Coordinates of C-alpha atoms in Angstrom, one line a residue:
Chain U
M176 CA 5.5 -0.6 -38.5
K177 CA 8.9 -0.2 -37.1
I178 CA 10.9 -2.2 -34.9
Y179 CA 14.4 -0.4 -33.3
N180 CA 16.9 -1.6 -30.6
R181 CA 18.8 -0.1 -27.9
A182 CA 21.8 0.8 -29.9
Q183 CA 19.5 2.4 -32.5
I184 CA 17.8 4.0 -29.6
E185 CA 21.2 5.2 -28.1
Q186 CA 22.1 6.8 -31.1
V187 CA 19.4 9.6 -31.2
T188 CA 18.2 9.8 -27.7
K189 CA 20.7 10.9 -25.4
L190 CA 21.1 12.6 -21.7
D191 CA 21.0 16.7 -23.4
L192 CA 19.2 19.2 -22.9
N193 CA 16.9 18.0 -26.5
A194 CA 15.4 15.4 -24.5
L195 CA 15.2 17.1 -21.7
Q196 CA 13.2 19.7 -23.2
A197 CA 10.9 16.6 -24.5
V198 CA 10.4 15.4 -20.8
E199 CA 10.0 18.9 -19.8
A200 CA 7.3 19.5 -22.1
G201 CA 5.7 16.3 -21.1
F202 CA 5.3 17.7 -17.7
S203 CA 4.1 21.0 -18.4
A204 CA 1.5 19.3 -20.6
L205 CA 0.6 17.2 -17.4
G206 CA 0.4 20.7 -15.3
Q207 CA -2.2 21.6 -18.1
G208 CA -4.3 18.8 -17.7
K209 CA -3.7 18.0 -21.6
V210 CA -2.4 14.5 -19.6
T211 CA -4.9 11.3 -19.9
M212 CA -2.4 9.4 -17.1
P213 CA -4.2 6.2 -15.7
P214 CA -2.9 4.2 -12.9
I215 CA 0.1 2.1 -12.9
L216 CA -0.6 -1.6 -14.0
S217 CA 1.7 -3.6 -11.6
M218 CA 2.2 -7.5 -11.0
A219 CA 4.5 -9.7 -9.0
I220 CA 5.9 -12.9 -10.2
E221 CA 6.8 -14.2 -6.7
E222 CA 8.7 -17.5 -7.7
S223 CA 11.2 -15.9 -9.6
N224 CA 11.5 -12.4 -7.1
G225 CA 9.9 -10.5 -10.3
E226 CA 7.9 -8.1 -11.0
V227 CA 6.3 -6.1 -13.6
D228 CA 4.9 -2.4 -14.2
V229 CA 3.0 -1.2 -17.0
K230 CA 3.1 2.9 -17.4
T231 CA 1.1 4.6 -20.3
A232 CA -0.2 8.3 -20.8
H233 CA -1.1 10.3 -23.6
I234 CA -0.6 13.8 -24.0
R235 CA -3.2 15.3 -26.3
G236 CA -2.2 16.7 -29.5
N237 CA 0.7 14.0 -29.5
E238 CA 0.8 12.3 -32.9
R239 CA 1.8 9.0 -30.0
F240 CA 1.5 7.4 -27.2
A241 CA 3.4 5.0 -25.7
I242 CA 2.8 2.0 -23.2
K243 CA 6.0 0.8 -21.4
I244 CA 6.2 -2.5 -20.0
S245 CA 9.1 -3.1 -17.3
P246 CA 9.8 -6.2 -15.9
G247 CA 12.3 -6.3 -12.7
F248 CA 13.3 -9.7 -12.1
F249 CA 16.2 -8.9 -9.0
D250 CA 17.7 -12.7 -9.3
N251 CA 18.7 -12.1 -12.7
P252 CA 22.4 -11.1 -11.4
K253 CA 23.0 -14.3 -10.0
L254 CA 22.0 -15.8 -13.6
G255 CA 24.3 -12.6 -15.0
L256 CA 21.6 -11.0 -16.4
P257 CA 20.3 -7.5 -15.7
S258 CA 17.4 -7.0 -13.2
L259 CA 15.8 -4.5 -15.1
N260 CA 14.7 -4.3 -18.6
G261 CA 11.4 -3.6 -20.9
L262 CA 10.2 -2.5 -24.0
M263 CA 8.2 0.7 -25.0
V264 CA 5.0 0.4 -27.7
L265 CA 4.6 3.4 -29.9
F266 CA 0.8 3.7 -31.1
S267 CA -0.9 6.5 -33.1
A268 CA -3.3 8.4 -31.4
K269 CA -5.0 8.6 -34.0
T270 CA -5.7 5.2 -35.0
G271 CA -4.4 2.6 -32.1
L272 CA -2.2 0.9 -34.7
V273 CA 1.4 0.0 -33.4
D274 CA 3.6 2.7 -35.1
S275 CA 6.9 1.3 -33.6
V276 CA 8.4 -0.8 -31.0
L277 CA 11.3 0.2 -28.9
F278 CA 13.3 -2.5 -27.7
D279 CA 15.5 -0.2 -25.4
E280 CA 16.1 -2.7 -22.2
G281 CA 15.2 -0.5 -20.0
Y282 CA 17.7 2.7 -21.6
L283 CA 15.1 5.0 -21.9
T284 CA 13.5 5.0 -18.5
D285 CA 17.0 5.4 -17.5
I286 CA 17.1 9.1 -19.4
R287 CA 13.8 10.0 -18.5
T288 CA 14.3 9.4 -14.9
A289 CA 17.3 11.1 -14.7
L290 CA 16.2 13.8 -16.8
A291 CA 13.3 14.2 -14.1
G292 CA 15.7 15.0 -11.5
A293 CA 17.2 17.7 -13.7
I294 CA 13.6 19.1 -14.2
S295 CA 13.4 18.9 -10.6
A296 CA 16.6 20.8 -10.1
K297 CA 16.0 23.5 -12.8
H298 CA 12.6 24.6 -11.5
L299 CA 13.1 24.1 -7.7
A300 CA 16.9 24.2 -6.7
N301 CA 18.8 27.6 -6.3
P302 CA 20.4 28.9 -9.7
D303 CA 23.8 28.9 -8.5
A304 CA 23.9 25.2 -6.7
A305 CA 27.2 23.4 -7.3
T306 CA 27.7 20.7 -4.9
I307 CA 25.6 17.8 -5.0
S308 CA 25.3 15.0 -2.9
V309 CA 24.1 11.7 -3.9
L310 CA 23.0 8.7 -1.5
G311 CA 23.9 5.6 -3.6
C312 CA 26.5 4.8 -6.5
G313 CA 24.3 2.7 -8.5
L314 CA 23.6 3.9 -12.8
Q315 CA 20.8 6.6 -11.3
A316 CA 23.8 8.4 -9.2
E317 CA 26.1 8.9 -12.2
L318 CA 22.7 9.5 -14.6
Q319 CA 21.1 12.2 -12.4
V320 CA 24.0 14.1 -11.6
A321 CA 24.9 14.2 -15.7
A322 CA 21.3 15.4 -15.8
I323 CA 21.6 18.1 -13.4
A324 CA 24.9 19.4 -14.2
L325 CA 23.0 20.5 -17.9
V326 CA 21.1 22.7 -15.6
R327 CA 23.4 23.7 -12.8
P328 CA 26.8 24.5 -12.6
I329 CA 28.3 21.3 -10.9
Q330 CA 31.6 21.6 -9.8
H331 CA 32.0 18.6 -6.9
V332 CA 30.0 15.5 -5.8
N333 CA 29.9 14.3 -2.6
V334 CA 28.6 10.3 -2.5
W335 CA 27.7 7.8 0.2
A336 CA 27.1 4.3 -0.4
R337 CA 26.5 1.0 1.5
D338 CA 29.3 -0.4 -0.1
A339 CA 32.4 1.4 -0.2
S340 CA 34.2 -0.7 -3.1
K341 CA 31.5 0.6 -5.1
A342 CA 31.6 3.9 -4.4
V343 CA 35.5 3.7 -5.7
D344 CA 34.3 2.9 -8.7
Y345 CA 31.7 5.5 -9.1
Q346 CA 34.2 7.9 -7.9
Q347 CA 36.2 6.6 -10.7
R348 CA 33.4 6.9 -13.8
M349 CA 32.4 10.4 -13.0
Q350 CA 36.0 11.4 -13.2
Q351 CA 36.6 9.5 -16.0
R352 CA 33.3 10.5 -17.8
Y353 CA 31.9 13.8 -16.9
G354 CA 35.1 15.3 -15.3
L355 CA 33.8 15.7 -11.9
S356 CA 35.6 14.9 -8.8
V357 CA 33.6 13.0 -6.5
T358 CA 34.3 12.3 -2.5
I359 CA 33.4 9.4 -0.6
H360 CA 31.9 9.8 2.8
A361 CA 31.6 7.4 5.1
N362 CA 28.3 8.5 6.6
I363 CA 25.3 10.3 5.5
Q364 CA 25.7 13.0 7.5
Q365 CA 29.3 14.2 6.1
A366 CA 28.0 13.4 2.4
C367 CA 25.1 16.1 2.8
R368 CA 27.2 18.6 5.1
D369 CA 27.7 20.8 1.9
A370 CA 25.3 20.0 0.0
E371 CA 23.3 22.2 -2.3
V372 CA 21.3 19.6 -4.2
I373 CA 21.0 15.8 -2.5
V374 CA 19.9 13.3 -4.4
T375 CA 19.0 10.0 -2.8
T376 CA 18.9 7.1 -5.6
T377 CA 18.8 3.9 -3.5
P378 CA 16.4 0.9 -3.3
S379 CA 16.3 1.8 0.6
K380 CA 13.5 0.0 2.6
E381 CA 14.1 2.4 5.7
P382 CA 14.5 6.0 5.6
L383 CA 18.0 7.1 5.2
L384 CA 18.2 11.0 5.3
N385 CA 17.1 12.8 8.5
W386 CA 16.0 16.0 8.5
Q387 CA 19.2 17.4 10.9
D388 CA 21.9 16.1 7.7
I389 CA 19.8 18.6 5.2
P390 CA 21.8 21.8 4.9
R391 CA 19.4 24.7 4.6
G392 CA 19.6 26.0 1.0
A393 CA 19.5 22.7 -0.1
H394 CA 17.2 20.6 -2.7
V395 CA 16.5 17.3 -1.9
I396 CA 15.2 14.9 -4.9
A397 CA 13.9 11.7 -3.4
M398 CA 14.2 9.4 -7.0
G399 CA 14.5 5.7 -5.1
S400 CA 11.2 5.2 -4.0
D401 CA 9.0 3.5 -6.3
S402 CA 7.1 1.0 -4.4
P403 CA 5.2 0.7 -1.5
H404 CA 8.0 -1.3 0.1
K405 CA 10.9 1.2 -0.8
R406 CA 11.3 4.4 1.5
E407 CA 14.3 6.7 1.4
L408 CA 13.2 9.8 3.7
T409 CA 12.3 10.0 7.3
S410 CA 8.8 11.7 8.1
S411 CA 10.5 14.7 9.6
V412 CA 12.3 15.5 6.1
I413 CA 8.4 15.5 4.8
L414 CA 7.0 17.5 7.5
N415 CA 9.3 20.1 8.2
A416 CA 10.3 21.0 4.5
D417 CA 9.6 24.7 3.3
H418 CA 8.5 23.5 -0.1
L419 CA 7.5 19.9 -1.2
I420 CA 6.8 18.5 -4.7
V421 CA 5.7 15.4 -6.0
D422 CA 5.8 14.4 -9.7
R423 CA 2.3 13.0 -8.9
L424 CA 0.2 13.2 -5.9
S425 CA -1.4 9.9 -6.0
Q426 CA 1.6 7.5 -7.0
S427 CA 3.6 9.3 -4.1
Q428 CA 1.1 8.4 -1.6
S429 CA 0.8 5.1 -2.8
L430 CA 4.5 4.4 -3.7
G431 CA 6.4 6.8 -2.7
E432 CA 8.1 9.1 0.2
L433 CA 4.4 10.3 1.3
R434 CA 3.2 6.7 1.8
C435 CA 4.5 6.5 5.4
V436 CA 3.9 10.2 7.0
E437 CA 2.5 9.7 10.2
K438 CA 0.9 13.6 10.8
P439 CA -1.1 15.5 8.7
L440 CA 0.9 17.7 6.3
T441 CA 0.9 21.4 7.0
R442 CA 1.9 22.6 3.8
P443 CA 0.7 22.0 0.2
V444 CA 2.1 19.7 -1.8
L445 CA 2.6 21.1 -5.2
E446 CA 2.8 18.8 -8.4
L447 CA 5.9 19.4 -10.4
G448 CA 3.9 19.9 -13.7
D449 CA 2.2 22.8 -12.2
I450 CA 5.2 24.8 -11.4
V451 CA 7.0 23.8 -15.1
C452 CA 3.9 25.1 -16.7
G453 CA 3.6 28.1 -14.4
K454 CA 0.6 27.5 -13.1
V455 CA 1.4 27.3 -9.6
R456 CA 3.9 30.2 -8.5
Y457 CA 7.0 28.6 -6.6
Q458 CA 9.0 31.1 -4.7
R459 CA 12.4 29.8 -2.7
Q460 CA 14.2 31.8 -0.4
V461 CA 17.5 31.3 -0.8
D462 CA 18.0 29.3 2.4
D463 CA 14.7 27.1 2.0
I464 CA 15.0 23.4 1.7
S465 CA 12.9 22.1 -0.6
V466 CA 12.2 18.1 -1.0
C467 CA 10.6 16.8 -4.7
D468 CA 9.6 13.3 -4.4
L469 CA 9.9 11.4 -8.1
T470 CA 8.6 8.5 -8.3
G471 CA 8.5 8.2 -12.3
T472 CA 5.5 8.9 -14.3
G473 CA 3.9 7.4 -17.5
V474 CA 3.6 11.0 -19.0
Q475 CA 7.7 10.8 -19.1
D476 CA 7.9 7.5 -20.8
T477 CA 5.2 9.0 -23.4
A478 CA 7.3 12.1 -24.0
I479 CA 10.6 10.1 -24.3
A480 CA 9.2 8.0 -26.7
N481 CA 7.4 10.4 -28.5
Y482 CA 10.7 12.3 -28.8
T483 CA 12.6 9.3 -29.7
A484 CA 10.2 7.9 -32.6
Q485 CA 10.5 11.7 -34.1
Q486 CA 14.5 11.3 -34.1
L487 CA 14.6 7.8 -35.4
S488 CA 12.1 8.8 -38.2
N489 CA 14.0 11.7 -39.0
Chain H
M138 CA 13.6 -12.3 -28.9
K139 CA 11.0 -13.8 -31.9
I140 CA 8.4 -12.0 -33.6
Y141 CA 5.7 -13.2 -34.9
N142 CA 2.7 -11.6 -37.1
R143 CA -0.9 -12.5 -37.8
A144 CA -0.7 -15.1 -40.7
Q145 CA 1.9 -17.0 -38.7
I146 CA -0.3 -17.2 -35.2
E147 CA -3.3 -18.0 -37.4
Q148 CA -1.8 -21.2 -38.8
V149 CA -0.9 -22.4 -35.4
T150 CA -3.6 -21.5 -33.1
K151 CA -7.4 -22.4 -34.7
L152 CA -10.7 -22.1 -32.7
D153 CA -10.6 -25.9 -31.9
L154 CA -10.3 -28.1 -29.0
N155 CA -6.8 -28.0 -28.4
A156 CA -6.6 -24.5 -27.9
L157 CA -9.6 -24.4 -25.5
Q158 CA -7.8 -26.8 -23.2
A159 CA -5.1 -24.5 -23.1
V160 CA -7.9 -21.4 -22.0
E161 CA -9.8 -24.0 -19.7
A162 CA -6.3 -25.1 -18.1
G163 CA -6.2 -21.1 -17.8
F164 CA -9.6 -20.9 -15.9
S165 CA -8.7 -23.9 -14.1
A166 CA -5.8 -22.4 -12.6
L167 CA -7.7 -19.4 -11.6
G168 CA -10.1 -21.2 -9.9
Q169 CA -7.0 -22.9 -8.2
G170 CA -5.4 -19.7 -6.9
K171 CA -2.5 -20.3 -9.4
V172 CA -3.3 -17.3 -10.9
T173 CA -1.8 -13.5 -10.3
M174 CA -4.5 -11.1 -12.1
P175 CA -3.9 -7.4 -11.7
P176 CA -6.8 -5.1 -12.6
I177 CA -6.9 -3.9 -16.1
L178 CA -5.2 -1.1 -17.1
S179 CA -7.5 1.4 -19.4
M180 CA -6.9 4.7 -20.8
A181 CA -9.1 6.9 -23.3
I182 CA -7.9 8.9 -26.2
E183 CA -10.6 11.1 -26.4
E184 CA -10.4 12.9 -29.7
S185 CA -10.1 10.2 -31.3
N186 CA -13.0 8.5 -29.7
G187 CA -10.3 5.7 -29.2
E188 CA -9.2 3.7 -25.5
V189 CA -6.4 1.2 -25.0
D190 CA -6.7 -1.7 -22.3
V191 CA -4.1 -3.8 -20.9
K192 CA -4.3 -6.7 -19.4
T193 CA -2.2 -9.4 -18.1
A194 CA -1.9 -12.2 -15.8
H195 CA 0.4 -15.2 -14.9
I196 CA -0.2 -18.5 -14.4
R197 CA 2.3 -20.1 -11.3
G198 CA 4.3 -22.5 -13.1
N199 CA 4.0 -21.7 -16.6
E200 CA 6.9 -20.3 -18.5
R201 CA 6.0 -17.2 -20.0
F202 CA 3.5 -14.6 -19.0
A203 CA 1.8 -12.5 -21.4
I204 CA 1.2 -8.5 -21.4
K205 CA -2.1 -7.9 -24.3
I206 CA -2.1 -4.1 -25.5
S207 CA -5.7 -3.6 -27.1
P208 CA -6.5 -0.2 -28.4
G209 CA -9.9 0.2 -29.7
F210 CA -10.5 3.5 -32.0
F211 CA -14.0 3.8 -33.2
D212 CA -14.2 6.1 -35.5
N213 CA -11.2 3.7 -37.4
P214 CA -13.9 2.2 -40.0
K215 CA -14.7 5.6 -41.4
L216 CA -10.9 5.5 -42.4
G217 CA -11.0 2.0 -43.3
L218 CA -9.4 0.3 -40.8
P219 CA -10.6 -2.3 -38.2
S220 CA -11.6 -0.4 -35.0
L221 CA -10.0 -3.4 -32.5
N222 CA -6.3 -4.3 -32.7
G223 CA -3.2 -4.2 -30.7
L224 CA -0.7 -7.1 -30.0
M225 CA 0.4 -9.5 -27.0
V226 CA 4.2 -9.6 -25.5
L227 CA 5.5 -12.8 -23.8
F228 CA 8.1 -12.5 -21.3
S229 CA 10.3 -15.3 -19.2
A230 CA 8.5 -15.7 -15.9
K231 CA 12.1 -16.3 -15.0
T232 CA 14.2 -13.3 -15.8
G233 CA 11.4 -11.0 -17.4
L234 CA 13.3 -10.7 -20.9
V235 CA 11.2 -10.4 -23.7
D236 CA 10.5 -13.6 -25.3
S237 CA 8.5 -13.3 -28.2
V238 CA 6.0 -10.1 -29.7
L239 CA 2.7 -11.8 -31.2
F240 CA 1.8 -8.7 -33.8
D241 CA -2.0 -10.7 -34.1
E242 CA -4.1 -7.3 -34.2
G243 CA -6.5 -8.9 -32.1
Y244 CA -7.0 -11.9 -33.5
L245 CA -6.2 -14.0 -30.3
T246 CA -8.3 -12.2 -28.5
D247 CA -11.4 -12.9 -31.0
I248 CA -10.5 -16.7 -30.0
R249 CA -9.6 -16.7 -26.6
T250 CA -13.0 -14.8 -26.1
A251 CA -15.2 -17.2 -28.1
L252 CA -13.2 -20.1 -26.2
A253 CA -14.5 -18.8 -23.3
G254 CA -18.3 -19.1 -24.5
A255 CA -17.5 -22.2 -25.2
I256 CA -16.1 -23.3 -21.6
S257 CA -18.8 -21.6 -20.5
A258 CA -21.0 -23.7 -22.2
K259 CA -19.3 -26.8 -21.9
H260 CA -19.5 -26.3 -17.7
L261 CA -22.6 -24.8 -18.0
A262 CA -25.1 -25.7 -20.1
N263 CA -27.2 -28.7 -20.9
P264 CA -25.4 -31.5 -22.5
D265 CA -27.8 -31.6 -25.3
A266 CA -28.3 -28.4 -26.0
A267 CA -28.5 -28.0 -29.7
T268 CA -30.3 -24.8 -30.6
I269 CA -28.8 -21.6 -30.0
S270 CA -30.0 -18.1 -30.1
V271 CA -27.4 -14.9 -30.8
L272 CA -28.1 -11.5 -30.2
G273 CA -25.4 -9.4 -32.5
C274 CA -24.2 -10.8 -35.8
G275 CA -20.6 -9.5 -35.8
L276 CA -17.5 -11.5 -35.6
Q277 CA -17.8 -12.9 -32.1
A278 CA -21.8 -13.9 -32.9
E279 CA -19.5 -15.8 -35.7
L280 CA -16.8 -17.1 -33.2
Q281 CA -19.3 -18.0 -30.3
V282 CA -21.2 -20.0 -31.9
A283 CA -18.1 -22.2 -34.0
A284 CA -16.8 -22.4 -30.2
I285 CA -19.6 -23.8 -28.7
A286 CA -20.3 -26.4 -31.7
L287 CA -17.0 -27.9 -30.4
V288 CA -18.8 -28.5 -27.0
R289 CA -22.0 -28.9 -27.8
P290 CA -24.2 -30.8 -30.4
I291 CA -25.3 -27.5 -32.1
Q292 CA -27.9 -28.1 -35.0
H293 CA -29.6 -24.7 -35.3
V294 CA -29.0 -21.2 -35.0
N295 CA -31.2 -18.5 -34.1
V296 CA -30.1 -14.9 -34.8
W297 CA -31.7 -11.1 -34.1
A298 CA -29.6 -8.1 -35.0
R299 CA -30.1 -4.5 -35.3
D300 CA -29.2 -4.5 -38.9
A301 CA -31.5 -7.0 -41.0
S302 CA -29.4 -6.8 -44.0
K303 CA -26.1 -7.7 -41.8
A304 CA -27.9 -10.5 -40.2
V305 CA -28.7 -12.1 -43.7
D306 CA -24.8 -11.9 -44.2
Y307 CA -24.5 -13.7 -41.1
Q308 CA -26.9 -16.7 -42.2
Q309 CA -24.8 -16.8 -45.6
R310 CA -21.8 -17.1 -43.2
M311 CA -22.5 -19.8 -41.0
Q312 CA -24.1 -21.7 -43.7
Q313 CA -21.1 -21.7 -45.8
R314 CA -18.6 -21.7 -43.3
Y315 CA -19.9 -24.1 -40.7
G316 CA -23.0 -25.8 -42.7
L317 CA -25.0 -24.5 -39.9
S318 CA -28.9 -23.2 -40.5
V319 CA -29.4 -20.0 -39.3
T320 CA -32.9 -18.7 -39.0
I321 CA -33.6 -14.7 -38.8
H322 CA -35.8 -13.7 -36.1
A323 CA -37.4 -9.7 -36.3
N324 CA -37.2 -9.2 -32.3
I325 CA -35.6 -10.9 -29.5
Q326 CA -38.4 -12.8 -28.4
Q327 CA -39.2 -15.1 -31.5
A328 CA -35.2 -15.3 -31.7
C329 CA -34.9 -16.9 -28.5
R330 CA -38.0 -18.7 -27.8
D331 CA -36.6 -22.1 -28.6
A332 CA -32.8 -21.5 -27.4
E333 CA -31.1 -23.8 -25.1
V334 CA -28.5 -21.5 -25.3
I335 CA -28.3 -17.8 -25.4
V336 CA -25.5 -15.8 -26.8
T337 CA -25.4 -12.2 -26.5
T338 CA -22.6 -10.2 -28.5
T339 CA -23.6 -6.8 -28.8
P340 CA -21.8 -3.7 -28.1
S341 CA -25.5 -2.6 -26.4
K342 CA -25.6 0.3 -23.8
E343 CA -29.0 -0.6 -23.0
P344 CA -30.5 -4.3 -21.9
L345 CA -31.6 -5.9 -24.6
L346 CA -32.5 -9.4 -23.1
N347 CA -35.6 -9.8 -20.4
W348 CA -36.2 -12.5 -18.1
Q349 CA -39.3 -13.4 -19.5
D350 CA -37.6 -14.0 -23.2
I351 CA -35.5 -17.0 -21.7
P352 CA -37.0 -20.5 -21.9
R353 CA -36.6 -22.6 -19.1
G354 CA -33.3 -24.7 -19.4
A355 CA -31.4 -22.3 -21.3
H356 CA -28.1 -21.0 -20.6
V357 CA -27.0 -17.5 -21.3
I358 CA -23.7 -16.2 -22.4
A359 CA -23.2 -12.4 -22.0
M360 CA -20.1 -11.6 -23.7
G361 CA -20.7 -8.4 -25.0
S362 CA -20.4 -6.0 -22.0
D363 CA -17.1 -5.2 -21.0
S364 CA -16.7 -2.0 -20.0
P365 CA -18.8 0.5 -17.6
H366 CA -20.8 1.9 -20.2
K367 CA -21.9 -1.4 -21.7
R368 CA -25.1 -3.9 -20.9
E369 CA -27.1 -6.5 -22.5
L370 CA -29.3 -7.9 -19.7
T371 CA -31.7 -6.6 -17.5
S372 CA -31.8 -6.9 -13.9
S373 CA -34.5 -9.0 -14.1
V374 CA -32.0 -11.5 -15.8
I375 CA -29.5 -11.0 -13.2
L376 CA -32.0 -11.6 -10.2
N377 CA -34.5 -14.3 -11.4
A378 CA -31.6 -16.5 -12.6
D379 CA -31.2 -20.2 -10.9
H380 CA -27.6 -20.3 -11.4
L381 CA -25.2 -16.8 -11.6
I382 CA -21.5 -17.2 -12.7
V383 CA -19.0 -14.8 -13.6
D384 CA -15.6 -15.1 -15.4
R385 CA -14.0 -12.7 -12.5
L386 CA -16.5 -11.0 -10.0
S387 CA -14.5 -7.8 -9.8
Q388 CA -14.8 -7.3 -13.2
S389 CA -18.1 -8.3 -13.8
Q390 CA -19.2 -5.7 -10.7
S391 CA -17.2 -2.8 -12.5
L392 CA -17.3 -3.7 -16.2
G393 CA -20.2 -6.3 -16.8
E394 CA -23.9 -7.3 -15.7
L395 CA -23.8 -7.0 -12.4
R396 CA -22.7 -3.1 -12.3
C397 CA -26.2 -2.1 -12.8
V398 CA -28.1 -4.7 -10.4
E399 CA -30.2 -2.1 -8.3
K400 CA -31.2 -4.7 -5.5
P401 CA -28.8 -7.5 -3.6
L402 CA -28.6 -10.4 -5.2
T403 CA -30.2 -13.0 -3.1
R404 CA -28.0 -16.7 -5.0
P405 CA -24.5 -16.3 -4.6
V406 CA -22.6 -15.6 -7.7
L407 CA -19.8 -18.4 -8.8
E408 CA -16.7 -17.5 -10.6
L409 CA -16.1 -19.9 -14.1
G410 CA -12.8 -20.7 -13.2
D411 CA -13.9 -22.6 -9.5
I412 CA -16.5 -24.5 -11.2
V413 CA -14.1 -25.3 -14.5
C414 CA -11.2 -27.0 -11.4
G415 CA -13.6 -28.5 -9.5
K416 CA -13.4 -26.5 -6.3
V417 CA -17.2 -25.5 -6.4
R418 CA -19.8 -27.9 -7.6
Y419 CA -22.3 -27.2 -10.3
Q420 CA -25.5 -29.0 -10.1
R421 CA -28.0 -27.9 -12.7
Q422 CA -32.1 -29.3 -13.1
V423 CA -32.4 -29.7 -16.9
D424 CA -35.0 -26.7 -16.3
D425 CA -32.6 -24.4 -14.5
I426 CA -31.8 -20.9 -16.0
S427 CA -27.9 -20.1 -15.8
V428 CA -26.4 -16.7 -16.6
C429 CA -23.2 -16.6 -17.4
D430 CA -21.2 -12.6 -17.3
L431 CA -17.8 -12.9 -19.4
T432 CA -16.1 -10.0 -19.3
G433 CA -12.8 -11.1 -20.7
T434 CA -9.8 -11.8 -18.2
G435 CA -5.8 -11.5 -18.6
V436 CA -5.7 -15.3 -17.7
Q437 CA -7.0 -16.0 -20.9
D438 CA -4.8 -13.8 -22.9
T439 CA -1.8 -15.4 -21.1
A440 CA -3.2 -18.7 -21.7
I441 CA -3.4 -18.3 -25.4
A442 CA -0.5 -16.7 -25.7
N443 CA 1.7 -19.2 -23.6
Y444 CA -0.1 -21.8 -26.0
T445 CA 0.2 -20.1 -29.5
A446 CA 4.1 -19.6 -28.4
Q447 CA 4.9 -23.1 -27.5
Q448 CA 3.1 -24.4 -30.9
L449 CA 5.1 -21.7 -32.8
S450 CA 8.4 -22.7 -31.5
N451 CA 7.9 -26.5 -32.1

């Protein structure tokens, strides 16, 4: 049994096309029906404003499966600690023996979450999308853009964030780390005006993005909502979208943007894995608006953990 | 963060009254409504005849909570490996940071499972119960008897097992390790004839124990069934019992002996924790037959893991 810390994991698994390919293969396997993925285990630790989620999945034929434990303790910043944390335990899919423990402190979750955004953009956004608008300016606001830039010729970033001073930090970070120019906007309408891709990355409990804010041709990636009390899109976005895609239907209905839609949907909801593997055909017109809700799935965790374990053992 | 192996854990956590008290406190907290305990996460790894269960619970006020991962790979014996395995990860209940990892290989599960049997006997069996009958002769057939002997003046053990040669091994083991005399019986009727406590410890998929096999005054502990395809008691046992107790109602209905009962129950089903904490009064007549179904709960895992972590840090 091997034990790895975050620094060791960061050295081998980066936000790049190799890691993207690994997570994409996970989505493809999901679409092909090759994945066992039970519902998420979730527990609140109310007295500490905390929660813990456990996600897992097994991709048939993979040497290992991962169980990911993600605690989120939202008073931690007051103690000078990060809110999110966690580890992944890899087991042999043949014997159930522990293969390795990745004490990644949530790093691999950050990576696989950003890569899901990139996979969404790769398969669903217009190929020449160069302008991206981001709501929120936290870590995923950074990583989603960096990941999507792997698959689309991103030239310019528009950002809106509730806290203007943090938006300035974000602007500097994106310039320094990725050479990307960022324009800060005072409201969501302005921020999205020229968007070809929109990524919502907030922990909002109230919908932020309206249908009329989305320009024709844009692809919307809603990755913030991953629990029953979060929501970023108004129902009008879901109801009017020309294409509606989710990472996992059951999760989007319980934890994601499909949870709050009041009216029955008139369009089919597609799963990203079905499109990635080619089982379902996705055809967008250049002016279509597509909306993809990402809640985060166990197959991404098992895929990135397997990839990391392979890299570490090389 | 501390990491402990099985040998270190075995040194501090034994099948004794201290550990019993820790698990009993967990059941008591459950009865008092002080425990958050989500449903079990379970995943099959079909191509390897394997499964993995994840259990957790948090006892409010406890310093730590545990997440237990238990793989069961039932072709492992062909490879010379044990079927059951696993580890527990302890987290700070204040920050969600990993406190320690207990690579117990399933040892703590064995202990807390046996202790639940003892807690059941302590609170539900006649005080002078001295004769115990066991169905099955595996590890739990041994540990349940050893644990129950902590709380009842056990003098004699009757055993029935499908495999007679294994029963002989069991007889020798119980004599050598615990000084207990064991009589081997060719059938269940004979094995249970004089029983004051009956423990069913098999992985049976068909009910084994009939109502007419149970003598008046006996307390039955059904601990074998913990998944939807296992079952040890006929419906008549459940329907006729003077007292019916379970560790967790929802689990007994989905994974345990309440799953297959065809008729509506005419008696209330009590939860063990409610009796342990005194919320519900349990009064048995000396000739009553009581039946307790144990499926294994996350609160036992968190309780034994917390106890072990305390011992290890002393």
